[in-house]
Short mmCIF file of C-alpha atoms and ligand atoms in Angstrom, two decimals:
data_model
loop_
_atom_site.label_atom_id
_atom_site.label_comp_id
_atom_site.label_asym_id
_atom_site.label_seq_id
_atom_site.Cartn_x
_atom_site.Cartn_y
_atom_site.Cartn_z
CA MET A 7 -1.87 -30.76 16.43
CA ARG A 8 -3.11 -33.82 14.55
CA ASN A 9 -6.61 -32.34 14.56
CA LEU A 10 -5.29 -29.25 12.83
CA GLU A 11 -3.86 -31.43 10.07
CA THR A 12 -7.35 -32.53 9.11
CA LEU A 13 -8.04 -28.91 8.14
CA ARG A 14 -5.62 -29.12 5.24
CA GLN A 15 -7.99 -30.73 2.76
CA PRO A 16 -11.01 -28.49 3.35
CA LEU A 17 -8.83 -25.37 3.36
CA GLU A 18 -7.33 -26.32 0.05
CA ASP A 19 -10.13 -28.12 -1.80
CA LYS A 20 -13.28 -26.95 0.05
CA VAL A 21 -14.38 -30.55 0.45
CA VAL A 22 -13.87 -33.11 3.20
CA THR A 23 -13.55 -36.84 2.61
CA ILE A 24 -14.46 -39.31 5.31
CA SER A 25 -13.14 -42.83 4.79
CA ARG A 26 -14.46 -45.90 6.57
CA ALA A 27 -14.15 -49.63 5.92
CA SER A 28 -17.46 -49.55 4.04
CA GLY A 29 -16.32 -46.83 1.67
CA SER A 30 -15.60 -43.13 1.53
CA LEU A 31 -17.83 -40.11 1.13
CA THR A 32 -16.95 -36.57 0.11
CA PHE A 33 -18.88 -33.61 1.50
CA PRO A 34 -18.73 -29.93 0.64
CA ALA A 35 -16.82 -27.91 3.24
CA ASN A 36 -16.56 -24.30 2.17
CA PHE A 37 -16.04 -22.15 5.21
CA VAL A 38 -14.22 -19.13 6.55
CA ALA A 39 -11.45 -20.23 8.90
CA VAL A 40 -10.75 -17.79 11.70
CA CYS A 41 -7.86 -18.92 13.84
CA ALA A 42 -6.07 -17.36 16.76
CA MET A 43 -2.93 -18.29 18.61
CA ASN A 44 -0.70 -16.84 21.29
CA PRO A 45 2.55 -15.44 19.98
CA CYS A 46 4.69 -17.37 22.50
CA PRO A 47 4.41 -19.71 25.53
CA CYS A 48 3.94 -16.88 28.05
CA GLY A 49 1.57 -15.03 25.73
CA TYR A 50 3.18 -11.59 25.98
CA TYR A 51 5.53 -11.53 22.99
CA GLY A 52 4.96 -8.14 21.34
CA ASP A 53 2.76 -6.84 24.17
CA GLU A 54 3.23 -3.15 24.87
CA ARG A 55 2.65 -3.36 28.62
CA LYS A 56 4.07 -6.62 29.84
CA GLU A 57 7.40 -8.06 28.91
CA CYS A 58 7.67 -11.51 27.33
CA THR A 59 9.78 -13.82 29.45
CA CYS A 60 10.44 -16.40 26.73
CA SER A 61 13.80 -16.97 25.10
CA PRO A 62 13.98 -16.32 21.35
CA SER A 63 14.48 -20.04 20.75
CA SER A 64 11.39 -21.02 22.75
CA VAL A 65 9.31 -18.46 20.82
CA GLN A 66 10.56 -20.01 17.61
CA ARG A 67 9.92 -23.56 18.86
CA TYR A 68 6.41 -22.58 19.96
CA GLN A 69 5.52 -21.12 16.57
CA LYS A 70 6.94 -24.16 14.82
CA ARG A 71 4.63 -26.54 16.66
CA ILE A 72 2.15 -25.98 13.87
CA SER A 73 3.26 -28.02 10.89
CA GLY A 74 4.77 -26.38 7.82
CA PRO A 75 1.81 -27.02 5.48
CA ILE A 76 -0.74 -25.69 7.97
CA MET A 77 1.52 -22.77 8.85
CA ASP A 78 1.78 -22.06 5.14
CA ARG A 79 -1.96 -21.62 5.01
CA MET A 80 -2.67 -19.80 8.21
CA ALA A 81 0.27 -18.19 9.90
CA PRO A 82 2.53 -15.26 9.21
CA CYS A 83 5.02 -16.53 6.71
CA ALA A 84 6.16 -15.41 3.32
CA HIS A 85 4.27 -18.13 1.45
CA CYS A 86 1.08 -17.82 3.38
CA MET A 87 -2.20 -18.80 1.78
CA SER A 88 -4.43 -16.81 4.10
CA ASP A 89 -5.83 -13.50 2.98
CA ILE A 90 -5.89 -11.60 6.24
CA HIS A 91 -3.46 -11.56 9.15
CA LEU A 92 -3.99 -9.35 12.09
CA GLN A 93 -2.00 -8.89 15.24
CA VAL A 94 -4.51 -8.09 17.94
CA ARG A 95 -3.54 -6.11 20.99
CA ARG A 96 -4.86 -6.55 24.46
CA VAL A 97 -8.21 -4.86 25.17
CA PRO A 98 -7.75 -2.43 28.05
CA TYR A 99 -10.12 -3.29 30.93
CA GLU A 100 -10.90 0.26 31.79
CA LYS A 101 -11.97 1.23 28.28
CA PRO A 102 -14.34 -1.24 26.63
CA ALA A 103 -15.05 -0.39 23.01
CA SER A 104 -18.76 0.12 23.71
CA LEU A 105 -18.00 3.15 25.90
CA ASP A 106 -15.59 4.54 23.40
CA GLY A 107 -17.97 5.38 20.58
CA GLY A 108 -17.32 2.05 18.87
CA GLU A 109 -19.83 0.74 16.36
CA SER A 110 -22.48 -1.75 17.42
CA SER A 111 -22.46 -5.25 15.97
CA ALA A 112 -25.81 -4.52 14.30
CA VAL A 113 -24.32 -1.61 12.35
CA ILE A 114 -21.34 -3.69 11.26
CA ARG A 115 -23.62 -6.56 10.32
CA GLY A 116 -25.64 -4.25 8.09
CA ARG A 117 -22.51 -3.14 6.28
CA VAL A 118 -21.34 -6.74 5.79
CA GLU A 119 -24.75 -7.79 4.47
CA THR A 120 -24.74 -4.92 2.00
CA ALA A 121 -21.24 -5.84 0.81
CA ARG A 122 -22.29 -9.47 0.35
CA ARG A 123 -25.32 -8.42 -1.68
CA ILE A 124 -23.05 -6.33 -3.90
CA GLN A 125 -20.82 -9.38 -4.38
CA ALA A 126 -23.65 -11.80 -5.11
CA ALA A 127 -24.99 -9.37 -7.73
CA ARG A 128 -21.53 -8.99 -9.24
CA PHE A 129 -21.19 -12.72 -9.84
CA ALA A 130 -24.84 -13.51 -10.63
CA GLY A 131 -24.42 -12.96 -14.34
CA LEU A 132 -21.34 -15.12 -14.73
CA GLY A 133 -23.14 -18.44 -14.45
CA LYS A 134 -20.49 -19.88 -12.16
CA ALA A 135 -22.08 -22.06 -9.53
CA GLY A 136 -20.81 -21.43 -6.03
CA MET A 137 -19.26 -18.07 -6.78
CA LEU A 138 -20.96 -15.83 -4.25
CA VAL A 139 -18.31 -13.75 -2.52
CA ASN A 140 -15.02 -12.15 -3.46
CA GLY A 141 -13.09 -15.00 -1.84
CA ASP A 142 -14.48 -17.35 -4.50
CA MET A 143 -12.96 -15.42 -7.39
CA GLY A 144 -10.52 -17.15 -9.69
CA PRO A 145 -7.74 -15.40 -11.63
CA ALA A 146 -10.10 -14.38 -14.46
CA GLU A 147 -12.57 -12.68 -12.11
CA VAL A 148 -9.80 -10.94 -10.20
CA GLN A 149 -8.65 -9.50 -13.50
CA GLN A 150 -12.17 -8.49 -14.45
CA PHE A 151 -13.31 -6.96 -11.17
CA CYS A 152 -10.23 -5.75 -9.34
CA SER A 153 -8.57 -3.28 -11.62
CA THR A 154 -6.45 -0.69 -9.87
CA ASP A 155 -5.01 2.62 -10.96
CA GLU A 156 -1.36 3.43 -11.50
CA ALA A 157 -0.75 4.31 -7.83
CA GLY A 158 -2.32 1.02 -6.80
CA ARG A 159 -0.17 -0.98 -9.17
CA ASN A 160 2.89 0.69 -7.74
CA LEU A 161 1.83 -0.42 -4.27
CA LEU A 162 1.65 -4.03 -5.32
CA ARG A 163 4.64 -6.12 -5.98
CA ALA A 164 4.52 -8.77 -8.66
CA GLY A 165 3.25 -12.17 -7.66
CA ALA A 166 1.03 -11.10 -4.78
CA TYR A 167 -1.79 -9.72 -6.86
CA HIS A 168 -4.59 -12.15 -6.11
CA ARG A 169 -3.89 -12.56 -2.42
CA VAL A 170 -4.14 -8.84 -1.95
CA LEU A 171 -6.72 -7.88 -4.55
CA LYS A 172 -9.52 -10.08 -3.25
CA PRO A 173 -9.59 -8.53 0.23
CA THR A 174 -9.10 -5.13 -1.44
CA ARG A 175 -12.25 -5.71 -3.50
CA THR A 176 -14.10 -6.56 -0.27
CA ILE A 177 -12.85 -3.44 1.52
CA ALA A 178 -14.11 -1.33 -1.39
CA ASP A 179 -17.46 -3.18 -1.26
CA LEU A 180 -17.73 -2.50 2.47
CA THR A 181 -17.44 1.22 1.78
CA GLY A 182 -19.98 0.84 -1.02
CA GLU A 183 -17.54 1.96 -3.69
CA GLU A 184 -17.39 0.50 -7.16
CA ALA A 185 -13.84 1.52 -8.00
CA ILE A 186 -10.89 0.25 -6.02
CA ARG A 187 -8.92 3.14 -4.62
CA THR A 188 -5.35 3.28 -3.36
CA GLU A 189 -6.51 3.56 0.25
CA HIS A 190 -8.47 0.29 -0.08
CA LEU A 191 -5.34 -1.39 -1.32
CA ALA A 192 -3.23 0.15 1.42
CA GLU A 193 -5.63 -1.23 4.02
CA ALA A 194 -5.51 -4.74 2.53
CA LEU A 195 -1.72 -4.61 2.50
CA GLN A 196 -1.80 -3.97 6.25
CA TYR A 197 -3.37 -7.39 6.72
CA ARG A 198 -0.49 -9.18 5.07
CA PRO A 199 1.92 -11.12 7.20
CA ARG A 200 5.02 -9.19 8.11
CA GLY A 201 7.92 -9.56 5.79
CA GLY A 202 6.17 -8.96 2.49
CA VAL A 203 3.13 -9.59 0.44
CA GLY A 204 4.31 -12.99 -0.84
ZN1 ZN B 29 6.64 -15.02 25.85
#
């Protein structure tokens, strides 16, 4: 768990500082963190086919092994700093996605590349170094580029705007649409940790 602690600085400041006796150096460290964990010691908490054999207190203890500050940034909690949370189900053996009409990675890659080009073009005129994707937006850009209609505003509760609007902007970009629609917002809200959009 100590190794995880070292992620705090880059997650927050997008730089990493390495200190040695001879001095310290700071390097850029802007990255997308994708993390996965089991829900409980046995691994079946929430599974639809196999029952979890853990006691509620051991599930709680297991999830608490990650420190508060790291948990705040990456795990389902009301004050979470991460933009997307997803509970993933087991993949059934007998039905791999490739036989089920699922999209190929190449097709998905094309869509992601298009969305990133849209984003780079969006920010190109702003003259802000390092602002390339929606995740880099500050409050001013969120206000400028993520306007929603009345229905959308009703979906959002106060305080959670930026956490939800940035992924919403990306979902709209992935569909190639300029205007954010309610369904884009509804999808982004699905990726919030349970218990609210906080
Ligand atoms: Zn379990």
